[in-house]
Coordinates of C-alpha atoms in Angstrom, one line a residue:
M1 CA 148.0 116.5 9.2
K2 CA 151.3 117.0 7.8
K3 CA 153.1 115.8 10.7
I4 CA 150.8 113.0 11.2
L5 CA 151.1 111.4 7.9
L6 CA 154.6 112.1 7.6
T7 CA 154.9 110.1 10.8
G8 CA 152.9 107.3 9.5
L9 CA 155.2 106.7 6.4
T10 CA 157.9 106.9 8.6
A11 CA 157.0 104.2 10.9
A12 CA 156.0 102.1 7.6
I13 CA 159.8 102.6 6.7
L14 CA 161.4 102.1 9.6
F15 CA 159.3 98.9 9.9
S16 CA 160.3 97.6 6.7
C17 CA 164.0 98.5 7.8
S18 CA 164.0 96.1 10.7
S19 CA 162.0 93.0 8.4
P20 CA 164.1 90.0 7.8
K21 CA 162.4 90.1 4.6
S22 CA 165.1 90.8 1.5
D23 CA 165.3 94.3 -0.4
S24 CA 162.6 93.7 -3.0
S25 CA 159.9 92.3 -0.7
D26 CA 160.4 95.5 1.4
T27 CA 160.2 98.0 -1.3
T28 CA 156.9 95.7 -2.5
V29 CA 155.6 96.1 1.0
T30 CA 156.5 100.0 0.9
A31 CA 154.7 100.4 -2.3
E32 CA 151.5 98.3 -1.2
A33 CA 151.6 100.9 1.7
S34 CA 152.0 104.1 -0.7
A35 CA 149.4 103.1 -2.9
A36 CA 147.0 102.2 -0.1
Q37 CA 147.4 105.4 1.5
Q38 CA 147.0 107.5 -1.9
D39 CA 143.5 105.4 -2.8
A40 CA 142.6 106.3 0.7
Q41 CA 143.3 109.8 0.6
A42 CA 141.6 110.0 -2.3
F43 CA 138.5 108.7 -1.3
I44 CA 138.7 110.8 1.9
N45 CA 139.5 114.1 -0.1
D46 CA 136.2 113.8 -2.3
Y47 CA 134.2 112.6 0.7
S48 CA 135.2 115.3 3.0
R49 CA 134.5 118.3 -0.1
Q50 CA 131.0 116.7 -0.6
F51 CA 130.3 116.6 3.1
Q52 CA 131.7 119.9 4.4
Q53 CA 129.0 121.2 1.4
L54 CA 126.2 119.3 2.9
Y55 CA 127.0 120.1 6.2
T56 CA 127.0 123.7 5.9
S57 CA 123.3 123.6 3.8
S58 CA 122.2 121.7 7.2
A59 CA 123.6 123.8 9.5
E60 CA 122.1 126.6 8.0
A61 CA 118.8 124.8 7.4
E62 CA 118.6 124.1 10.7
W63 CA 119.8 127.4 12.0
T64 CA 117.0 129.0 10.1
S65 CA 114.5 126.7 11.6
N66 CA 116.0 127.2 15.3
T67 CA 116.1 131.3 15.0
R68 CA 112.6 132.1 13.1
I69 CA 110.2 129.8 14.2
V70 CA 106.7 131.0 13.2
E71 CA 103.5 129.4 14.5
G72 CA 101.5 127.8 11.2
D73 CA 104.6 128.1 9.1
T74 CA 106.3 124.6 7.9
S75 CA 108.3 126.0 5.5
N76 CA 111.4 126.1 7.6
A77 CA 110.8 122.7 8.3
A78 CA 110.2 121.4 4.8
V79 CA 113.9 123.3 4.2
T80 CA 115.6 121.7 7.1
R81 CA 114.3 118.5 6.2
K82 CA 115.3 118.3 2.4
A83 CA 118.9 119.8 3.4
N84 CA 119.0 116.9 6.5
E85 CA 118.5 114.4 4.3
A86 CA 120.6 115.2 1.2
L87 CA 123.2 115.0 4.7
A88 CA 121.9 111.8 5.5
A89 CA 122.0 110.2 1.8
F90 CA 125.2 111.3 1.7
T91 CA 127.0 110.1 4.8
G92 CA 124.9 106.6 4.3
S93 CA 125.4 106.0 1.1
T94 CA 125.9 102.7 0.2
G95 CA 129.0 103.4 -1.8
N96 CA 130.3 105.3 0.9
I97 CA 130.0 102.4 3.5
E98 CA 131.3 99.8 1.0
K99 CA 134.7 102.0 0.2
A100 CA 135.1 102.9 3.5
R101 CA 135.0 99.4 4.8
A102 CA 137.2 98.3 2.0
L103 CA 139.7 100.6 2.9
M104 CA 140.0 99.6 6.4
E105 CA 140.4 95.9 5.6
Q106 CA 143.8 97.2 4.7
K107 CA 144.5 99.7 8.0
E108 CA 147.9 98.4 8.8
Q109 CA 148.6 100.3 5.8
L110 CA 147.2 103.2 6.2
T111 CA 148.4 106.4 8.0
E112 CA 146.8 106.6 12.2
L113 CA 145.0 109.6 11.0
Q114 CA 143.7 108.3 7.2
V115 CA 142.3 105.2 10.0
K116 CA 140.6 108.1 12.4
Q117 CA 139.1 109.4 9.0
L118 CA 137.3 106.4 8.0
E119 CA 136.1 105.4 11.3
T120 CA 134.3 108.7 11.3
I121 CA 132.8 108.2 8.5
L122 CA 131.5 104.6 9.2
Y123 CA 130.4 105.9 12.5
A124 CA 128.6 108.7 10.8
A125 CA 127.1 106.1 8.2
A126 CA 125.4 104.2 11.1
N127 CA 123.3 107.5 11.7
S128 CA 121.6 107.0 8.6
P129 CA 122.8 104.2 6.5
Q130 CA 120.8 104.6 2.9
T131 CA 120.8 100.5 3.4
V132 CA 117.6 101.4 5.2
A133 CA 116.8 104.8 3.6
D134 CA 112.9 105.2 4.1
V135 CA 113.8 104.5 8.0
V136 CA 116.4 107.5 7.9
K137 CA 114.2 109.8 5.4
A138 CA 111.0 109.2 8.2
R139 CA 113.7 109.7 11.4
I140 CA 114.6 112.9 9.8
K141 CA 111.1 114.4 9.6
A142 CA 110.3 113.0 12.7
E143 CA 113.1 115.0 14.6
T144 CA 112.2 118.2 12.6
E145 CA 108.6 118.3 13.8
Q146 CA 109.3 117.0 17.2
T147 CA 111.5 120.4 17.4
E148 CA 108.9 122.6 15.7
K149 CA 106.6 121.0 18.8
L150 CA 109.1 121.9 21.3
Y151 CA 110.5 125.2 20.3
G152 CA 107.2 126.8 19.2
F153 CA 104.9 125.4 22.2
D154 CA 102.8 128.7 24.2
Y155 CA 103.7 127.9 27.2
R156 CA 101.1 129.8 29.2
L157 CA 100.8 131.1 33.1
N158 CA 97.6 132.5 34.9
G159 CA 95.8 132.8 31.1
K160 CA 98.8 134.8 29.8
S161 CA 102.0 133.7 27.4
V162 CA 105.3 133.2 29.1
T163 CA 108.6 132.6 27.9
T164 CA 111.2 129.6 29.6
N165 CA 113.2 132.7 30.9
D166 CA 110.0 133.9 33.0
I167 CA 109.5 130.6 34.1
D168 CA 112.8 130.1 35.3
N169 CA 113.0 133.3 36.7
I170 CA 109.8 132.8 39.0
L171 CA 111.5 129.3 40.1
K172 CA 114.9 131.2 41.2
K173 CA 113.3 133.8 43.3
E174 CA 109.6 133.2 43.9
K175 CA 108.9 132.6 47.8
D176 CA 105.0 131.6 47.2
V177 CA 104.9 128.1 46.7
N178 CA 101.7 128.1 44.8
K179 CA 102.9 130.6 42.7
R180 CA 106.1 128.2 42.1
L181 CA 104.0 125.5 41.8
A182 CA 101.9 127.3 39.1
A183 CA 105.2 127.9 37.1
W184 CA 106.5 124.4 37.6
Q185 CA 103.1 122.9 36.5
A186 CA 103.1 125.5 33.3
S187 CA 106.8 124.4 32.5
K188 CA 105.6 120.5 32.1
E189 CA 102.8 120.9 29.8
V190 CA 104.7 120.8 26.6
G191 CA 105.7 117.1 27.7
K192 CA 102.0 115.9 26.9
Q193 CA 102.3 116.7 23.0
L194 CA 105.9 115.3 22.7
K195 CA 104.8 111.6 24.1
S196 CA 103.6 110.3 20.5
G197 CA 106.8 111.9 18.6
L198 CA 109.2 110.0 21.3
V199 CA 107.8 107.0 20.9
N200 CA 107.9 107.2 17.2
L201 CA 111.6 108.6 17.4
R202 CA 113.1 105.7 19.5
Q203 CA 112.0 103.2 17.2
L204 CA 113.3 105.1 14.3
R205 CA 116.4 105.9 16.0
N206 CA 117.2 102.5 17.3
Q207 CA 116.3 100.8 13.3
T208 CA 118.6 103.2 12.0
V209 CA 121.6 102.0 14.2
Q210 CA 121.0 98.6 13.9
S211 CA 120.9 98.2 10.4
L212 CA 124.8 98.9 10.9
G213 CA 125.3 95.9 13.6
Y214 CA 124.5 98.3 16.4
D215 CA 122.3 97.1 19.7
D216 CA 120.4 100.0 20.0
Y217 CA 120.6 103.8 19.7
F218 CA 122.2 104.1 23.1
S219 CA 125.0 101.8 22.4
Y220 CA 125.3 103.5 19.2
Q221 CA 126.1 107.0 21.1
A222 CA 128.6 105.4 23.4
S223 CA 130.5 103.6 20.9
D224 CA 131.7 107.0 19.9
Y225 CA 134.0 106.8 23.2
G226 CA 135.4 103.3 22.6
M227 CA 133.1 102.3 25.3
S228 CA 130.4 99.5 25.4
R229 CA 126.7 100.1 26.7
Q230 CA 127.3 98.6 29.7
E231 CA 130.8 100.2 30.0
M232 CA 129.4 103.7 30.1
M233 CA 126.7 102.7 32.5
D234 CA 129.2 101.3 34.7
L235 CA 131.2 104.8 34.4
M236 CA 128.3 106.7 35.2
Q237 CA 127.5 104.4 38.2
K238 CA 131.5 105.1 39.7
L239 CA 131.0 108.7 39.4
N240 CA 127.3 108.9 41.3
K241 CA 128.9 106.8 44.1
E242 CA 131.9 108.8 44.0
L243 CA 129.8 112.1 44.7
M244 CA 127.2 110.6 46.7
P245 CA 128.5 111.3 50.0
L246 CA 128.7 114.9 49.2
Y247 CA 125.2 115.0 47.4
R248 CA 123.7 113.5 50.3
E249 CA 124.8 116.4 52.7
L250 CA 123.4 118.9 50.1
H251 CA 120.5 117.3 49.9
T252 CA 119.8 117.1 53.3
Y253 CA 120.9 120.9 54.0
A254 CA 118.6 121.4 51.2
R255 CA 115.2 120.0 52.5
Y256 CA 115.9 121.7 55.7
E257 CA 116.6 125.2 54.2
L258 CA 114.4 125.4 52.1
A259 CA 111.4 124.4 54.3
K260 CA 112.2 127.3 56.8
Q261 CA 112.4 129.3 53.6
Y262 CA 108.8 128.7 52.7
G263 CA 107.4 128.3 56.3
V264 CA 106.8 124.8 56.2
K265 CA 107.3 122.9 59.8
Q266 CA 107.0 119.4 58.8
V267 CA 110.5 118.5 56.6
P268 CA 109.7 116.5 53.6
D269 CA 112.0 113.3 53.6
Y270 CA 112.4 113.7 49.5
L271 CA 112.4 117.6 48.1
P272 CA 109.2 118.5 46.2
A273 CA 110.2 119.0 42.7
H274 CA 108.7 122.8 42.7
W275 CA 110.7 124.0 45.7
L276 CA 113.8 123.7 43.4
P277 CA 114.7 126.9 41.3
N278 CA 115.3 124.8 38.3
R279 CA 112.5 123.1 36.1
W280 CA 114.5 119.7 36.9
G281 CA 116.5 120.0 40.0
Q282 CA 119.9 120.1 38.3
D283 CA 120.7 123.5 39.7
W284 CA 120.2 124.5 43.0
S285 CA 122.7 127.5 42.7
S286 CA 120.4 130.3 43.1
M287 CA 119.6 129.1 46.6
V288 CA 122.4 130.3 47.5
E289 CA 123.3 134.6 47.8
V290 CA 126.9 134.9 48.5
K291 CA 127.5 138.3 50.0
G292 CA 130.2 140.3 48.2
L293 CA 129.6 138.1 45.2
D294 CA 125.9 139.2 44.2
L295 CA 126.5 140.2 40.7
D296 CA 123.4 140.8 39.0
A297 CA 122.8 144.2 40.2
V298 CA 126.0 145.4 38.6
L299 CA 125.9 143.2 35.4
K300 CA 122.2 144.7 35.1
Q301 CA 123.7 148.1 34.8
K302 CA 126.6 146.8 32.3
G303 CA 123.8 145.6 30.1
D304 CA 123.6 142.5 27.6
K305 CA 126.1 143.3 25.3
W306 CA 129.0 144.0 27.6
L307 CA 128.6 140.2 28.8
V308 CA 129.3 138.9 25.4
E309 CA 132.2 141.1 24.5
Q310 CA 133.5 140.7 28.1
S311 CA 133.9 136.8 27.3
E312 CA 135.5 137.5 24.0
R313 CA 138.0 140.1 26.1
F314 CA 139.0 137.2 28.4
Y315 CA 139.6 134.7 26.0
V316 CA 141.9 137.4 23.8
S317 CA 143.6 137.8 27.3
L318 CA 144.8 134.4 27.2
G319 CA 146.2 134.4 23.5
F320 CA 143.4 133.4 21.5
P321 CA 142.2 135.8 18.8
K322 CA 139.5 138.0 18.7
L323 CA 136.2 136.5 17.4
P324 CA 135.3 137.0 13.5
P325 CA 133.2 140.1 12.5
S326 CA 130.8 137.5 11.5
F327 CA 130.4 136.0 14.5
Y328 CA 128.5 139.4 15.5
E329 CA 126.8 139.8 12.3
K330 CA 125.4 136.2 12.0
S331 CA 124.7 135.6 15.7
S332 CA 121.3 135.3 17.6
L333 CA 122.4 136.8 20.9
Y334 CA 119.7 138.3 22.3
P335 CA 116.0 137.6 23.8
L336 CA 113.7 138.7 20.7
P337 CA 111.8 141.8 21.1
A338 CA 108.6 142.2 22.5
G339 CA 105.7 142.0 20.1
A340 CA 107.8 139.7 17.4
N341 CA 105.8 137.8 15.1
Y342 CA 107.9 134.9 15.6
K343 CA 109.7 133.0 18.3
K344 CA 113.3 131.3 18.9
N345 CA 115.0 128.4 20.7
N346 CA 115.9 130.0 23.8
H347 CA 118.5 126.9 24.8
A348 CA 122.1 128.3 24.8
S349 CA 124.1 126.8 22.2
A350 CA 127.2 127.4 19.7
W351 CA 127.2 126.5 16.1
H352 CA 130.3 125.2 13.8
M353 CA 128.5 126.2 10.2
D354 CA 130.7 125.2 7.8
L355 CA 133.7 123.5 9.8
E356 CA 135.9 126.5 8.9
Q357 CA 135.7 130.0 9.9
D358 CA 131.6 130.8 10.1
V359 CA 131.0 130.1 13.8
R360 CA 127.8 131.5 15.6
S361 CA 126.2 131.5 19.3
L362 CA 122.6 131.3 19.7
M363 CA 121.5 132.5 23.0
S364 CA 119.1 134.7 24.7
V365 CA 121.4 136.8 27.0
E366 CA 119.8 139.0 29.8
P367 CA 122.3 140.9 32.1
N368 CA 122.5 138.5 35.1
A369 CA 125.2 135.9 36.4
E370 CA 123.5 133.0 34.7
W371 CA 124.1 134.6 31.8
Y372 CA 127.5 135.9 32.2
E373 CA 128.3 132.2 33.1
T374 CA 126.7 131.0 30.2
T375 CA 128.3 133.5 27.6
H376 CA 132.0 132.4 29.1
H377 CA 130.9 129.0 28.3
E378 CA 129.2 129.0 24.9
L379 CA 132.6 131.5 24.0
G380 CA 134.6 127.8 25.0
H381 CA 132.5 126.0 22.3
I382 CA 133.4 128.5 19.6
Y383 CA 137.3 129.0 20.4
Y384 CA 137.3 125.3 20.4
Y385 CA 135.8 125.3 17.1
M386 CA 138.4 128.3 15.7
T387 CA 141.2 126.1 17.5
Y388 CA 141.1 123.0 15.9
T389 CA 140.0 124.7 12.3
N390 CA 143.4 124.9 11.4
P391 CA 146.0 122.6 8.5
D392 CA 146.5 120.2 10.6
V393 CA 143.2 118.7 11.3
P394 CA 141.4 117.6 8.7
V395 CA 137.6 118.9 8.0
L396 CA 136.2 115.3 9.2
L397 CA 138.2 115.4 12.7
R398 CA 137.2 118.8 13.9
G399 CA 135.4 118.0 16.7
G400 CA 136.6 117.7 20.4
A401 CA 138.6 115.5 21.6
N402 CA 135.5 113.5 22.9
R403 CA 131.9 115.0 22.9
A404 CA 132.9 115.4 26.6
Y405 CA 135.8 117.8 25.9
H406 CA 133.7 120.3 24.3
E407 CA 131.6 120.5 27.2
A408 CA 134.6 120.5 29.8
I409 CA 136.1 123.4 28.4
G410 CA 133.1 125.5 27.8
S411 CA 132.3 124.8 31.6
L412 CA 135.8 125.2 32.7
M413 CA 135.3 128.8 31.4
G414 CA 132.1 129.2 33.3
L415 CA 133.9 128.2 36.2
A416 CA 137.0 130.6 35.7
A417 CA 135.2 133.6 35.1
M418 CA 132.9 133.2 38.9
Q419 CA 135.7 133.1 41.1
K420 CA 136.1 136.1 42.9
P421 CA 139.8 137.2 42.4
F422 CA 138.9 136.9 38.4
L423 CA 135.8 139.2 39.2
A424 CA 137.7 141.9 41.1
Q425 CA 139.9 142.2 38.2
L426 CA 137.0 142.8 36.4
K427 CA 136.0 145.4 39.1
L428 CA 132.4 143.0 38.9
V429 CA 133.3 142.6 43.1
D430 CA 135.4 144.8 45.3
A431 CA 138.1 142.7 46.2
N432 CA 138.4 144.1 49.6
T433 CA 134.8 142.9 50.4
P434 CA 134.7 140.1 52.4
T435 CA 133.1 137.1 51.5
D436 CA 132.2 133.8 52.8
E437 CA 134.3 131.2 51.4
V438 CA 132.0 127.8 52.4
Q439 CA 129.1 130.0 51.2
T440 CA 130.7 130.1 47.6
L441 CA 131.7 126.7 47.8
L442 CA 128.5 125.7 48.8
K443 CA 127.2 127.8 45.9
E444 CA 129.2 126.1 43.3
A445 CA 128.8 122.4 44.6
L446 CA 124.5 123.3 44.7
S447 CA 125.7 123.8 40.3
Y448 CA 128.1 121.0 39.7
V449 CA 127.6 118.7 42.4
T450 CA 123.8 118.4 42.1
F451 CA 124.0 118.2 38.5
I452 CA 125.7 115.0 38.3
P453 CA 123.0 112.4 40.0
F454 CA 120.7 114.2 36.9
A455 CA 122.9 113.8 34.2
A456 CA 124.8 110.3 35.5
G457 CA 121.7 108.9 37.1
V458 CA 118.3 110.0 36.0
M459 CA 118.9 111.1 32.1
S460 CA 121.5 108.4 31.2
E461 CA 119.4 105.5 32.8
F462 CA 116.0 106.8 31.6
E463 CA 117.4 107.4 28.0
H464 CA 119.3 103.7 28.4
D465 CA 115.8 102.1 29.4
L466 CA 113.9 104.2 26.5
Y467 CA 116.4 102.9 23.8
A468 CA 118.2 99.5 24.9
K469 CA 115.0 98.3 27.2
N470 CA 112.4 99.9 24.8
L471 CA 110.8 101.0 27.8
S472 CA 106.9 100.6 27.7
E473 CA 105.3 104.1 26.4
N474 CA 102.9 103.5 29.0
E475 CA 105.5 103.5 32.0
F476 CA 107.4 106.8 30.6
N477 CA 106.7 108.9 33.5
K478 CA 106.6 106.1 35.9
R479 CA 110.0 105.4 35.3
W480 CA 111.2 109.1 35.4
W481 CA 109.9 109.5 38.8
E482 CA 111.4 106.5 39.9
L483 CA 114.8 107.4 38.9
V484 CA 114.3 111.2 40.2
K485 CA 113.5 110.0 43.4
Q486 CA 116.4 107.3 43.1
Y487 CA 119.0 109.6 42.0
Q488 CA 117.8 113.3 43.2
G489 CA 116.0 112.3 46.1
I490 CA 113.2 114.6 44.5
V491 CA 109.2 113.7 44.2
P492 CA 106.5 115.7 42.0
P493 CA 104.3 117.9 43.9
N494 CA 101.2 116.0 42.7
E495 CA 100.1 112.8 41.1
R496 CA 102.1 112.9 37.5
G497 CA 100.2 110.0 35.3
E498 CA 100.9 108.9 32.1
Q499 CA 99.3 111.5 30.6
F500 CA 102.5 113.6 30.8
T501 CA 105.7 113.3 29.5
D502 CA 108.0 115.2 31.9
A503 CA 111.3 113.6 30.5
A504 CA 110.1 115.0 27.2
T505 CA 110.3 119.0 28.8
K506 CA 114.0 118.3 28.6
T507 CA 115.8 119.9 25.3
H508 CA 117.9 116.8 25.1
I509 CA 116.0 114.0 25.3
N510 CA 114.1 115.3 21.7
D511 CA 116.7 116.8 20.1
D512 CA 120.7 115.6 21.3
P513 CA 119.6 111.9 22.0
A514 CA 121.3 109.7 24.2
Q515 CA 124.2 111.2 25.2
Y516 CA 123.6 113.3 28.4
Y517 CA 125.8 111.8 30.3
D518 CA 128.7 113.8 27.7
Y519 CA 127.7 116.6 30.5
A520 CA 128.1 114.5 33.6
L521 CA 132.0 113.5 32.0
S522 CA 132.8 117.0 31.1
Y523 CA 132.4 118.2 34.7
I524 CA 134.8 115.4 35.9
I525 CA 137.1 116.5 33.0
L526 CA 136.4 120.1 34.0
F527 CA 137.7 119.4 37.2
Q528 CA 140.9 117.8 36.6
L529 CA 141.7 120.2 34.0
H530 CA 141.3 122.9 36.3
D531 CA 142.6 121.3 39.4
H532 CA 146.3 121.2 37.0
I533 CA 145.8 124.7 35.7
A534 CA 145.6 126.2 39.8
N535 CA 148.3 124.2 41.0
N536 CA 150.9 123.6 38.5
I537 CA 150.2 126.5 36.2
L538 CA 149.0 129.7 38.0
K539 CA 150.2 127.9 41.6
Q540 CA 146.8 129.6 42.9
D541 CA 144.4 127.9 45.3
P542 CA 141.6 126.0 43.0
R543 CA 139.2 127.7 44.6
A544 CA 140.1 131.3 44.0
T545 CA 142.0 131.8 40.9
N546 CA 142.7 134.0 38.4
Y547 CA 142.9 133.0 34.6
Y548 CA 142.6 136.2 33.2
G549 CA 145.9 137.4 31.3
S550 CA 147.8 134.2 31.9
K551 CA 149.2 133.3 28.4
E552 CA 150.6 130.1 30.3
V553 CA 147.0 129.0 30.7
G554 CA 146.2 129.9 27.0
S555 CA 148.9 127.9 25.8
F556 CA 147.5 124.6 28.1
L557 CA 144.4 124.9 26.9
R558 CA 145.3 125.6 23.2
E559 CA 147.4 122.3 23.2
I560 CA 144.6 120.3 24.2
M561 CA 142.0 122.1 21.7
Y562 CA 144.1 122.5 18.7
P563 CA 144.5 118.6 17.5
G564 CA 140.5 118.3 17.8
A565 CA 139.7 115.0 17.2
S566 CA 142.6 113.7 16.1
A567 CA 143.8 113.2 19.6
D568 CA 142.9 110.3 21.2
W569 CA 141.2 111.5 24.4
R570 CA 142.5 109.3 27.4
Q571 CA 145.7 109.9 26.5
M572 CA 145.5 113.5 26.1
L573 CA 144.1 113.8 29.6
K574 CA 147.3 111.7 30.9
D575 CA 149.5 113.8 29.2
K576 CA 148.0 116.8 30.6
T577 CA 146.7 115.9 33.8
G578 CA 149.5 113.4 34.9
E579 CA 145.6 111.5 35.5
E580 CA 143.2 109.0 34.1
L581 CA 139.5 110.3 34.4
N582 CA 138.5 110.2 37.8
A583 CA 136.1 112.5 40.1
R584 CA 139.3 112.9 42.6
A585 CA 140.1 116.7 41.8
M586 CA 136.1 117.3 42.0
V587 CA 136.1 115.5 45.3
D588 CA 139.1 117.5 46.5
Y589 CA 137.7 121.0 45.5
F590 CA 134.9 120.6 47.6
E591 CA 136.2 118.9 50.8
P592 CA 136.3 122.2 52.8
L593 CA 132.5 122.0 52.4
M594 CA 131.9 118.7 53.4
N595 CA 132.9 119.4 57.3
Y596 CA 130.9 122.5 57.0
L597 CA 127.6 120.5 56.0
K598 CA 127.8 117.7 58.2
E599 CA 128.1 120.1 61.2
Q600 CA 124.8 122.1 59.9
N601 CA 123.2 118.6 59.5
K602 CA 123.8 117.4 63.0
G603 CA 120.6 116.4 64.0
R604 CA 118.8 116.2 61.0
K605 CA 117.4 113.3 59.4
Y606 CA 119.2 111.6 55.9
T607 CA 116.6 110.2 53.6
I608 CA 119.0 109.2 50.7

């Protein structure tokens, strides 16, 4: 913080030195700037202290609500609601809004870091302005209730309770199409009871941000990137267009391969949703097993604790510190024991509880390849938290350079941890065992490339229409499946009327709204960073790298992570990679795969 404040002060002094005004006028300008900065800093310091206390209380309550869900018990929900209301009342207080706006009227006299913090204060205020306190209170209550419904749902298959992990395992491994269909349908039942809550949340979220001048909640979320709603949607279209040639090949390949696998002679024009190894068709990677890279068997022998501890050892090898003991003491890392009288949210997440040293992860780690990659990803978030928690980054700017950077760092480490030279160093695979490099690329493409139409297409378009176009509640499912067909080339296995709300079965629609494009952007940034690391630091093939033990890679990443949100995200990307945001690195990475797929798909019918 001191460096940036000094830079701001120096700039003001240098500017006065070059001013044609008289000496007395120079002194006045400098004195005015100094007084403005002191006033701003006093407000920011006071705001930050109160914000941190309330944020921590809210995080603790949310943590309990996500790690201990007892059917019929609303006490957690009540505590969470109260904590979130207190945080919202503060961040959106009329006094804070008026003071921040008044200070921003003299932004030319403030330091760059002060302006960034004031902008952060006003952005937070728009999510909970006390000018519409009743709306904010109602929204918080509705969000808490929606979360409880989503995570407390009793999924049932063949008359028995099952977890989402159980359903996911069936969709990954089961060859019987009828059993797959039953599991897929079971996964969608939760949507029925989430529709009314989503309709209510749409209205409350829009009303909240409209009171501070935003058109709708989607526009509000996009503004965090310094972009309009339309600019964000244009960017999503651009990414879809750049990657469509490769996705088209993958889609065609998958239709024919899965038809063969399931014994279906007539290859369908569109992929039936229950054929794919993921509830939303966003990740198809388990379609392919790369010989010599089958990790599940060896990881099962290692056990679940090894996965988390080994992920930590990787970061330490790059020069990052060990995780604090409290991480292991306070996190919820593994599935609940059989017979537990409560449930937990099984969706992996990383938490910065107090914006200081209390970092935690919520996972349900099992010893398999998916969780091996996920542990590396989640610890990427944790180490990002730990790195920007430093004296130079004020509390209010302890976040990613933008929201996508956080995901990019996590996904980057997941990718690095899955490459063969890295795996060979850990003795998870034999370095001398021949592996089919094209199959390895295919498996990666079925994870990364298939995700873009879902994230940049289906999810972004649906939430755009939900918030910005006020999509009719009588068309939620119709619109969802139109988009799924348009972007993913996937169709439901049976009629999905408006009694279903299949969009709401996706966690983020309910509790992380109107920002799923973060994940699409994160993949683009991830490949740009990986391309630079492979070619410029490690001097290795981007498809066969080994980050392990490279302090130079660690330094590169630390420089990105250290300033948190105090850095300009566009400038950061250009400074570190030499390029602005684009899909070149991602397209280049999978270029060898394109030739293979075109050969495989000769004579096959393309339908998208």
